[in-house]
Coordinates of C-alpha atoms in Angstrom, one line a residue:
M1 CA 37.2 40.7 27.6
K2 CA 35.4 39.2 24.7
E3 CA 32.7 37.7 26.9
G4 CA 32.3 41.0 28.7
F5 CA 31.8 42.8 25.5
R6 CA 29.1 40.3 24.4
Q7 CA 27.4 40.6 27.7
S8 CA 27.3 44.4 27.4
M9 CA 25.8 44.1 23.9
A10 CA 23.1 41.7 25.4
W11 CA 22.2 44.3 28.0
L12 CA 22.1 47.0 25.3
H13 CA 20.0 44.8 23.1
T14 CA 17.5 44.1 25.9
W15 CA 16.9 47.6 27.0
S16 CA 17.0 49.4 23.7
G17 CA 14.3 47.0 22.5
L18 CA 12.2 47.1 25.7
L19 CA 12.0 50.8 26.2
V20 CA 10.4 51.6 22.8
G21 CA 9.1 48.1 21.9
W22 CA 5.4 49.0 22.2
V23 CA 5.8 52.0 19.9
L24 CA 7.8 49.9 17.5
F25 CA 5.1 47.2 17.4
M26 CA 2.6 49.8 16.3
V27 CA 5.0 51.3 13.7
F28 CA 5.7 47.8 12.3
A29 CA 2.0 46.8 12.2
A30 CA 0.8 50.1 10.6
G31 CA 3.8 50.3 8.2
T32 CA 3.2 46.7 7.1
A33 CA -0.4 47.4 6.3
S34 CA 0.8 50.5 4.3
Y35 CA 2.3 48.2 1.6
F36 CA -1.3 47.7 0.5
K37 CA -2.8 51.0 1.4
D38 CA -4.4 51.5 -2.0
E39 CA -6.1 48.1 -1.7
I40 CA -7.3 48.9 1.9
T41 CA -8.7 52.2 0.7
L42 CA -10.5 50.5 -2.1
W43 CA -12.0 47.9 0.2
M44 CA -13.2 50.7 2.5
K45 CA -15.1 52.4 -0.4
P46 CA -17.6 49.6 -1.3
E47 CA -19.3 52.1 -3.7
L48 CA -16.2 51.7 -6.0
H49 CA -16.1 47.9 -6.0
G50 CA -18.3 47.6 -9.0
L51 CA -16.2 49.9 -11.2
S52 CA -14.7 48.3 -14.3
R53 CA -11.0 47.5 -13.9
A54 CA -10.4 47.4 -17.6
P55 CA -7.6 49.9 -18.5
V56 CA -8.8 53.3 -19.7
P57 CA -6.6 55.4 -22.0
Q58 CA -4.9 58.2 -20.0
V59 CA -6.0 60.9 -22.4
Q60 CA -9.7 59.8 -22.0
A61 CA -9.4 59.8 -18.2
T62 CA -7.6 63.2 -18.1
E63 CA -10.0 64.9 -20.5
G64 CA -12.9 63.6 -18.4
A65 CA -11.2 65.1 -15.3
Y66 CA -10.7 68.4 -17.1
A67 CA -14.3 68.6 -18.1
Y68 CA -15.5 67.9 -14.6
L69 CA -13.2 70.5 -13.1
Q70 CA -14.2 73.2 -15.6
Q71 CA -17.8 72.7 -14.6
H72 CA -17.3 72.5 -10.8
A73 CA -14.0 74.3 -10.0
A74 CA -13.3 76.7 -12.9
D75 CA -12.3 79.5 -10.5
S76 CA -10.0 77.3 -8.4
P77 CA -6.4 78.4 -8.0
R78 CA -5.1 74.8 -8.4
W79 CA -6.2 71.4 -9.6
F80 CA -4.7 68.1 -8.7
I81 CA -5.5 65.0 -10.9
T82 CA -4.4 61.5 -10.0
L83 CA -4.9 59.1 -12.9
P84 CA -6.2 55.6 -12.5
T85 CA -3.8 52.6 -12.1
E86 CA -4.1 48.9 -11.8
R87 CA -4.4 49.3 -8.0
E88 CA -6.8 52.3 -8.1
P89 CA -9.4 52.1 -11.0
S90 CA -10.9 55.6 -10.5
T91 CA -9.7 59.1 -11.2
S92 CA -9.1 61.1 -8.1
L93 CA -9.6 64.9 -8.1
F94 CA -8.6 67.5 -5.5
W95 CA -8.7 71.2 -5.8
T96 CA -8.3 74.3 -3.7
R97 CA -11.2 76.7 -3.3
P98 CA -10.7 80.4 -4.0
A99 CA -10.2 82.7 -1.0
P100 CA -13.4 84.3 0.4
P101 CA -14.0 87.9 -0.4
A102 CA -12.4 90.5 1.9
G103 CA -14.4 91.0 5.1
S104 CA -15.9 87.5 5.0
P105 CA -15.3 85.1 7.8
P106 CA -12.4 82.7 7.1
R107 CA -13.4 79.2 5.8
D108 CA -13.1 76.2 7.9
R109 CA -10.0 74.1 7.0
R110 CA -12.2 71.4 5.5
D111 CA -14.0 73.9 3.3
R112 CA -10.8 75.1 1.7
F113 CA -10.6 72.0 -0.5
G114 CA -12.8 70.1 -2.9
R115 CA -12.6 66.4 -3.8
A116 CA -14.3 64.1 -6.3
V117 CA -13.9 60.5 -7.6
L118 CA -14.7 59.9 -11.2
D119 CA -15.3 56.8 -13.2
A120 CA -12.3 56.9 -15.5
A121 CA -14.2 55.5 -18.5
S122 CA -17.2 57.8 -18.4
G123 CA -15.7 60.9 -16.7
Q124 CA -18.8 61.0 -14.5
P125 CA -18.7 61.1 -10.7
S126 CA -19.0 57.8 -9.1
A127 CA -22.0 57.1 -6.9
A128 CA -21.7 58.9 -3.6
V129 CA -18.5 57.5 -2.0
R130 CA -18.2 57.4 1.8
E131 CA -15.6 59.6 3.4
T132 CA -12.8 57.6 4.8
R133 CA -9.0 57.9 5.4
G134 CA -8.7 54.3 4.3
G135 CA -5.1 52.9 4.1
E136 CA -3.7 56.4 4.2
F137 CA -4.5 56.4 8.0
F138 CA -2.1 53.5 8.6
Y139 CA 0.5 55.1 6.4
R140 CA 0.4 58.4 8.3
L141 CA 0.1 56.6 11.7
H142 CA 3.4 54.7 11.3
F143 CA 5.4 57.9 11.2
D144 CA 3.2 60.8 12.2
L145 CA 1.3 59.1 15.0
H146 CA -2.0 60.8 15.7
Y147 CA -3.7 63.5 17.9
M148 CA -0.4 65.4 18.1
P149 CA 1.5 67.7 15.8
A150 CA 3.1 65.7 13.0
I151 CA 6.6 67.1 13.9
W152 CA 6.3 65.6 17.4
G153 CA 5.2 62.3 16.0
R154 CA 8.1 62.1 13.6
W155 CA 10.6 62.9 16.3
I156 CA 9.2 60.2 18.5
V157 CA 9.2 57.6 15.8
G158 CA 12.7 58.6 14.7
F159 CA 13.9 58.3 18.3
C160 CA 12.4 54.8 18.5
A161 CA 13.8 53.8 15.1
M162 CA 17.3 54.7 16.3
F163 CA 16.8 52.4 19.3
M164 CA 15.6 49.7 16.9
L165 CA 18.7 50.0 14.8
V166 CA 20.8 49.7 17.9
A167 CA 18.8 46.7 19.0
I168 CA 19.3 45.0 15.6
L169 CA 23.1 45.6 15.5
S170 CA 23.6 44.6 19.2
G171 CA 21.4 41.5 18.7
I172 CA 23.7 40.4 15.8
V173 CA 26.7 40.8 18.0
T174 CA 25.1 39.1 21.0
H175 CA 24.1 35.8 19.3
K176 CA 27.1 33.6 18.5
R177 CA 25.0 31.0 16.6
I178 CA 22.4 33.3 15.2
F179 CA 21.9 31.3 11.9
K180 CA 22.0 28.0 13.6
D181 CA 19.4 29.2 16.1
F182 CA 17.1 30.2 13.2
F183 CA 16.6 26.5 12.5
T184 CA 16.1 25.6 16.2
F185 CA 12.7 25.8 18.0
R186 CA 12.1 23.9 21.2
P187 CA 8.4 24.1 22.2
K188 CA 7.1 23.9 25.8
K189 CA 10.5 25.0 27.2
G190 CA 9.5 28.3 28.8
Q191 CA 12.1 31.0 28.3
R192 CA 14.0 28.9 25.8
S193 CA 10.9 28.7 23.6
W194 CA 10.4 32.4 23.6
L195 CA 14.0 33.0 22.8
D196 CA 13.9 30.5 19.9
A197 CA 10.8 32.2 18.5
H198 CA 12.5 35.6 18.8
N199 CA 15.6 34.4 17.1
A200 CA 13.7 32.7 14.2
T201 CA 11.5 35.8 13.4
A202 CA 14.5 38.1 13.7
V203 CA 16.8 36.1 11.4
L204 CA 14.0 35.2 9.0
A205 CA 13.9 38.7 7.6
L206 CA 17.1 40.2 9.1
P207 CA 18.1 42.1 5.9
Y208 CA 14.6 43.5 5.7
H209 CA 14.6 44.6 9.4
A210 CA 17.9 46.4 8.9
M211 CA 16.9 48.0 5.6
I212 CA 13.5 49.2 6.8
T213 CA 14.9 50.7 10.0
Y214 CA 17.8 52.5 8.4
T215 CA 15.8 53.8 5.4
G216 CA 13.1 54.9 7.7
L217 CA 15.6 57.3 9.3
V218 CA 16.8 58.4 5.9
T219 CA 13.4 59.5 4.8
L220 CA 13.4 62.2 7.4
M221 CA 17.1 62.9 7.5
F222 CA 16.8 66.6 6.8
M223 CA 14.5 67.0 9.8
Y224 CA 16.8 65.1 12.1
M225 CA 20.1 66.6 10.8
P226 CA 19.3 70.0 9.1
W227 CA 22.6 71.7 9.9
G228 CA 24.4 71.0 6.6
P229 CA 21.9 72.8 4.3
Q230 CA 21.4 75.5 6.9
A231 CA 25.1 76.3 7.1
A232 CA 25.8 76.0 3.3
Y233 CA 22.8 78.1 2.2
K234 CA 22.8 80.6 5.1
D235 CA 23.4 83.5 2.7
S236 CA 21.5 82.3 -0.3
G237 CA 17.9 81.8 0.7
G238 CA 18.1 79.1 3.3
T239 CA 17.0 75.4 3.1
Q240 CA 14.3 76.2 0.5
T241 CA 17.0 77.1 -2.0
F242 CA 18.8 73.9 -1.2
F243 CA 15.7 71.8 -1.9
S244 CA 15.0 73.7 -5.1
E245 CA 18.5 72.9 -6.4
A246 CA 18.9 69.4 -5.0
F247 CA 15.4 68.1 -5.9
A248 CA 14.7 69.6 -9.2
G249 CA 12.2 66.9 -10.0
G250 CA 9.9 68.5 -7.4
V251 CA 9.3 71.7 -9.5
R252 CA 9.4 74.0 -6.6
E253 CA 9.2 77.2 -8.6
Q254 CA 6.2 79.4 -7.9
F255 CA 3.8 80.2 -10.8
K256 CA 1.7 83.3 -10.1
A257 CA -1.6 84.0 -11.7
A258 CA -1.8 87.0 -14.1
G259 CA -5.4 87.8 -13.3
Q260 CA -6.4 87.6 -17.0
K261 CA -8.7 84.9 -18.3
A262 CA -7.5 82.6 -21.0
P263 CA -8.7 79.3 -22.4
M264 CA -6.8 76.1 -21.6
A265 CA -4.8 74.3 -24.2
P266 CA -5.7 70.7 -25.1
V267 CA -4.1 68.3 -22.6
A268 CA -3.7 65.3 -25.0
P269 CA -0.5 66.6 -26.7
M270 CA 1.1 67.4 -23.3
L271 CA 0.5 63.8 -22.2
A272 CA 1.9 62.4 -25.4
Q273 CA 5.0 64.5 -25.3
A274 CA 5.7 63.7 -21.7
S275 CA 5.2 59.9 -22.2
A276 CA 7.5 60.0 -25.3
H277 CA 10.1 61.9 -23.4
W278 CA 10.1 59.2 -20.7
G279 CA 10.4 56.3 -23.1
G280 CA 6.7 55.4 -23.1
A281 CA 6.3 55.5 -19.3
P282 CA 2.7 56.5 -18.3
V283 CA 1.7 59.7 -16.5
G284 CA 0.8 59.5 -12.9
R285 CA -0.4 62.9 -11.8
L286 CA -1.1 66.4 -13.1
T287 CA -1.1 69.7 -11.2
V288 CA -2.7 72.6 -12.9
N289 CA -1.7 76.0 -11.5
S290 CA -4.0 79.0 -12.1
P291 CA -6.3 77.2 -14.5
N292 CA -8.1 79.4 -17.0
D293 CA -5.5 82.1 -16.4
A294 CA -3.0 83.6 -18.9
N295 CA -0.2 82.3 -16.7
A296 CA -1.7 78.8 -16.3
T297 CA 0.9 76.0 -16.1
V298 CA 0.4 72.2 -16.2
I299 CA 2.9 70.0 -14.3
V300 CA 2.9 66.4 -15.6
R301 CA 4.6 63.8 -13.4
R302 CA 5.6 60.3 -14.4
A303 CA 3.8 57.4 -12.8
E304 CA 5.6 55.3 -10.2
G305 CA 6.9 52.2 -11.9
P306 CA 9.5 49.4 -11.5
Q307 CA 12.4 51.9 -10.8
L308 CA 13.6 51.9 -7.2
G309 CA 13.9 55.6 -6.8
S310 CA 11.0 57.6 -5.1
E311 CA 11.7 60.8 -7.0
Q312 CA 9.7 61.0 -10.3
P313 CA 10.7 63.3 -13.1
S314 CA 8.2 66.0 -14.3
M315 CA 7.6 68.3 -17.2
V316 CA 6.0 71.7 -17.1
F317 CA 3.9 73.1 -19.9
N318 CA 2.3 76.4 -20.5
G319 CA -1.4 75.8 -19.8
V320 CA -2.6 78.2 -22.5
T321 CA -0.3 77.5 -25.4
G322 CA 0.7 74.0 -24.6
A323 CA 4.4 74.8 -25.1
L324 CA 7.0 73.0 -23.0
V325 CA 8.4 75.2 -20.3
G326 CA 11.0 72.7 -18.9
A327 CA 11.8 69.1 -17.9
Y328 CA 12.9 68.4 -14.4
G329 CA 14.5 65.4 -12.6
D330 CA 15.6 63.4 -15.7
S331 CA 19.1 63.1 -14.2
M332 CA 19.9 63.4 -10.5
R333 CA 23.1 64.0 -8.7
P334 CA 24.5 60.8 -7.1
A335 CA 23.7 61.9 -3.5
V336 CA 20.1 62.8 -4.5
E337 CA 19.7 59.5 -6.4
T338 CA 21.1 57.5 -3.5
R339 CA 18.5 59.1 -1.1
S340 CA 15.8 58.5 -3.7
V341 CA 16.6 54.8 -3.9
L342 CA 16.8 54.4 -0.1
Y343 CA 13.4 56.2 0.2
G344 CA 12.0 54.0 -2.6
L345 CA 13.1 50.9 -0.8
H346 CA 11.4 52.0 2.4
I347 CA 8.0 52.7 0.8
G348 CA 8.2 49.7 -1.6
R349 CA 5.9 51.2 -4.3
F350 CA 8.2 49.9 -7.1
G351 CA 7.3 46.3 -6.3
D352 CA 4.8 44.1 -8.1
P353 CA 2.1 42.4 -6.0
L354 CA 4.3 39.4 -5.3
L355 CA 7.2 41.5 -4.1
R356 CA 5.0 43.7 -2.0
A357 CA 3.5 40.5 -0.5
L358 CA 7.0 39.4 0.5
F359 CA 7.6 42.8 2.1
F360 CA 4.2 42.3 3.9
V361 CA 5.3 38.9 5.2
S362 CA 8.6 40.4 6.3
G363 CA 6.7 43.1 8.1
L364 CA 4.6 40.6 9.9
A365 CA 7.9 38.8 10.9
G366 CA 9.0 42.1 12.3
C367 CA 5.8 42.4 14.4
L368 CA 6.4 38.9 15.8
M369 CA 10.1 39.7 16.5
V370 CA 9.1 42.8 18.6
A371 CA 6.3 40.9 20.3
T372 CA 8.4 37.9 21.3
G373 CA 11.2 40.2 22.5
L374 CA 8.8 42.0 24.8
L375 CA 7.3 38.8 26.1
L376 CA 10.8 37.2 26.5
W377 CA 11.8 40.0 28.9
A378 CA 8.7 39.4 31.0
V379 CA 9.4 35.7 31.1
K380 CA 13.0 36.2 32.2
E381 CA 12.0 38.8 34.8
R382 CA 9.2 36.7 36.2
Q383 CA 11.6 33.9 37.0
K384 CA 13.3 36.2 39.4
F385 CA 10.0 36.4 41.4
A386 CA 9.3 32.7 41.2
K387 CA 10.3 32.0 44.8
R388 CA 8.3 35.1 46.1
L389 CA 5.2 33.9 44.2
K390 CA 5.4 30.5 45.7
Q391 CA 5.4 32.1 49.1
G392 CA 2.3 34.1 48.3
G393 CA 4.2 37.3 47.4
R394 CA 3.5 39.6 44.4
V395 CA 5.5 40.7 41.4
S396 CA 7.0 44.2 41.1
F397 CA 5.1 47.1 39.8
G398 CA 7.5 47.4 36.8
L399 CA 6.8 43.8 35.7
R400 CA 3.1 44.2 36.1
L401 CA 3.2 47.4 34.0
V402 CA 5.2 45.6 31.3
D403 CA 2.7 42.8 31.4
G404 CA -0.2 45.2 30.9
L405 CA 1.5 47.2 28.1
N406 CA 2.4 43.9 26.3
L407 CA -1.3 42.9 26.4
G408 CA -2.6 46.2 25.3
A409 CA -0.1 46.5 22.4
I410 CA 0.3 43.0 21.2
A411 CA -3.4 41.8 21.6
G412 CA -5.1 45.2 21.6
L413 CA -3.7 46.7 18.4
P414 CA -4.9 44.0 16.1
L415 CA -8.3 44.3 17.8
A416 CA -8.3 48.0 17.2
M417 CA -7.3 47.6 13.5
A418 CA -10.2 45.1 13.0
A419 CA -12.6 47.6 14.7
F420 CA -11.4 50.3 12.3
F421 CA -12.6 48.2 9.4
W422 CA -15.9 47.4 11.1
A423 CA -16.5 51.1 11.8
N424 CA -16.0 51.8 8.1
R425 CA -19.2 49.9 7.4
L426 CA -21.2 50.6 10.5
V427 CA -20.7 54.3 11.0
P428 CA -23.7 56.1 9.2
F429 CA -22.9 57.2 5.7
D430 CA -23.7 60.9 6.3
T431 CA -21.9 61.3 9.6
A432 CA -20.1 64.6 9.7
D433 CA -16.3 64.2 9.5
R434 CA -16.8 60.5 9.0
G435 CA -13.2 59.7 8.4
A436 CA -12.3 61.1 11.9
A437 CA -15.2 59.0 13.4
E438 CA -13.6 55.8 12.0
I439 CA -10.3 56.8 13.5
G440 CA -12.0 57.6 16.8
W441 CA -13.3 54.1 17.0
F442 CA -9.8 52.7 16.3
F443 CA -8.3 54.6 19.3
A444 CA -11.4 54.1 21.5
V445 CA -11.1 50.3 21.1
W446 CA -7.3 50.3 21.5
G447 CA -7.6 52.5 24.5
A448 CA -10.2 50.2 26.1
A449 CA -8.0 47.1 25.4
A450 CA -5.0 48.8 26.9
L451 CA -6.8 49.9 30.0
L452 CA -8.3 46.4 30.5
G453 CA -4.8 44.9 30.0
L454 CA -3.3 47.2 32.6
A455 CA -6.1 46.6 35.0
R456 CA -6.0 42.8 34.7
P457 CA -3.1 41.4 32.7
T458 CA -4.1 37.8 33.0
L459 CA -4.2 34.8 30.6
R460 CA -8.0 35.1 30.5
M461 CA -7.7 38.7 29.3
W462 CA -5.1 37.7 26.7
Q463 CA -7.5 35.0 25.4
A464 CA -10.5 37.4 25.3
Q465 CA -8.7 40.1 23.3
L466 CA -7.1 37.7 20.9
A467 CA -10.3 35.7 20.3
T468 CA -12.3 38.9 19.8
G469 CA -9.8 40.2 17.3
A470 CA -9.8 36.8 15.5
L471 CA -13.6 36.9 15.3
L472 CA -13.7 40.5 13.9
F473 CA -11.1 39.8 11.3
A474 CA -12.5 36.5 10.2
L475 CA -16.0 38.0 9.7
L476 CA -14.8 41.0 7.6
P477 CA -15.6 39.1 4.3
V478 CA -19.1 38.5 5.6
L479 CA -19.4 42.2 6.5
N480 CA -18.2 43.1 3.1
A481 CA -20.7 40.9 1.4
F482 CA -23.7 42.4 3.2
T483 CA -22.8 46.1 3.2
G484 CA -22.7 48.6 0.5
P485 CA -24.7 48.9 -2.8
A486 CA -25.7 45.6 -4.3
P487 CA -23.3 43.9 -2.0
L488 CA -23.5 40.3 -3.0
T489 CA -23.4 41.0 -6.7
V490 CA -20.5 43.3 -6.4
S491 CA -18.6 40.9 -4.1
L492 CA -19.0 38.0 -6.5
R493 CA -18.2 40.2 -9.5
S494 CA -14.9 41.4 -7.9
G495 CA -13.4 38.0 -8.3
P496 CA -9.7 37.6 -7.7
S497 CA -9.2 41.4 -7.2
A498 CA -7.9 43.7 -4.5
V499 CA -11.2 43.3 -2.6
A500 CA -11.0 39.5 -2.7
G501 CA -7.4 39.7 -1.7
F502 CA -8.2 41.9 1.3
D503 CA -10.9 39.4 2.4
L504 CA -8.5 36.4 2.1
V505 CA -5.8 38.2 4.2
S506 CA -8.4 39.1 6.8
I507 CA -9.4 35.4 7.1
A508 CA -5.7 34.5 7.4
L509 CA -5.1 37.1 10.2
G510 CA -8.3 35.9 11.9
L511 CA -7.0 32.3 11.9
G512 CA -3.6 33.4 13.2
L513 CA -5.2 35.3 16.1
A514 CA -7.5 32.3 16.8
G515 CA -4.5 30.0 16.9
A516 CA -2.8 32.3 19.4
A517 CA -6.0 32.4 21.5
W518 CA -6.2 28.6 21.5
M519 CA -2.6 28.4 22.7
V520 CA -3.3 30.8 25.5
E521 CA -6.3 28.7 26.5
R522 CA -4.2 25.5 26.6
K523 CA -1.6 27.3 28.7
R524 CA -4.4 28.5 31.1
R525 CA -5.9 25.1 31.5
K526 CA -2.4 23.6 32.2
A527 CA -1.9 26.3 34.8
L528 CA -5.3 25.5 36.3
G529 CA -4.4 21.8 36.5
T530 CA -1.1 22.6 38.2
A531 CA -2.8 24.9 40.7
A532 CA -5.4 22.2 41.5
K533 CA -2.7 19.7 42.3
K534 CA -0.9 22.1 44.5
A535 CA -4.2 23.0 46.2
A536 CA -4.9 19.3 47.0
K537 CA -1.5 19.1 48.8
A538 CA -1.1 22.5 50.4
G539 CA -4.6 23.8 51.1
P540 CA -6.3 26.8 49.5
A541 CA -5.6 27.4 45.8
D542 CA -3.3 30.2 45.2
D543 CA -4.0 33.1 42.8
A544 CA -1.1 32.2 40.4
V545 CA -3.6 30.7 38.0
E546 CA -4.5 34.1 36.7
S547 CA -1.0 35.6 37.1
P548 CA 0.0 38.4 34.8
S549 CA 0.9 37.9 31.1
L550 CA 1.9 34.9 29.0
A551 CA 5.0 34.6 31.1
T552 CA 3.2 32.5 33.8
S553 CA 5.3 29.9 35.8
G554 CA 7.9 29.5 33.1
Q555 CA 5.9 26.9 31.1
G556 CA 5.9 26.5 27.4
S557 CA 5.0 29.3 24.9

């Protein structure tokens, strides 16, 4: 009975991982990149590489933002100001444009908003900055997907995450000697080698894998299970009332304009009062509702810091008098605080660079865990067809499909990510909707890699895609040095910064992909040698040399 239960868990582990493995690989890869999304965004805006990284007083940065917005968006119904941090040296502004006059054609969605990036020290706009989604693209991709309604993407990712959680738990039950297996790796042993690699990468960051999967589901818990709030607040305003009461730090009250002009109060006292209230913690963002109106309000939110929780407290001030209207989110109910901590663990913004680097490495281990699991299934399945292959037969359509999907996902996705960064520098600066053009290149390259993988899932194709990805990643520092304004000077002046860190990680990823391509080439040459010996004995060479996937002939990984 005990053995039967373990076997059933092994079956559940295999199929729960395989059916959604390709989506999970993409989610792990994009989510891992998101730990450094600010650094990625900075790298993808070379016009900002020369900005001074010396800290600027928050009052100075905010007053500069106010002055710019008064000049360029005085009639806007709402301003959003994101103050500079160690990871992002500039001040980011975002505002909504006023509604067009009655009878005028409606504005395009992109024309409804304005954006600007300021030098925090001078308050002046930075040199024209290229449009790009930057690291935000990977962040949204890992739970919203793309080219589909966000709600669909979140349901798909949530479904896959649930399968992932089942695979993790069933995998723990399946392996009797899971920790001993972590210290065991037997190269050139075919299926055994792939299993050892899968076990090692799984156990290496097992707490991380369980945490990131479970907390990922928690982040969207109210979408997946909305029935509690809907039932409890059915007669009192619905779920919006629930969110207003449960998440008071979000300041969900509506502040309507009076339609009467009034001058704005100085912002410096508001920042000082808010920071003092939070024990000296800095301010992260400001939202100004109805600026230059008698009912103007200024919402000041605390900056993300070392605390685990994702919910940040806020204070609301009267925008005309500067008087405090209310403080929100200083104390949270236990259930809300628990969710905040779980959400904070998932996004990892509380961590210093070293801790985020550890999360990044754990995420890479997750990518390898999923990849080796997918390849292990193909290795085991191919052994069932070994006799048929020797007799000149072919593998099943299902195995060939898995081989192609493995190639397109595991080798094609890194290639597409590298192409995304190259497109950032090669797409013309003034291209309309430039951010979408960069994303278009990402999916075009990934789609081409997937189609080629499905058409010819051979060792040669694995080698070609891995080698191309390695070359593109390894040359990103060179591309960075020779693109953008005063490129060489800026690159050298950046020193040990986020830009230099991005370049170093790119080189490391390039070397890793190059190593994988070299291993595939060794495997291909070995297969060629084996086929040549068989040909000398049995006549014409058979076609198994270029057989699908890395799972060829049960040889070493």
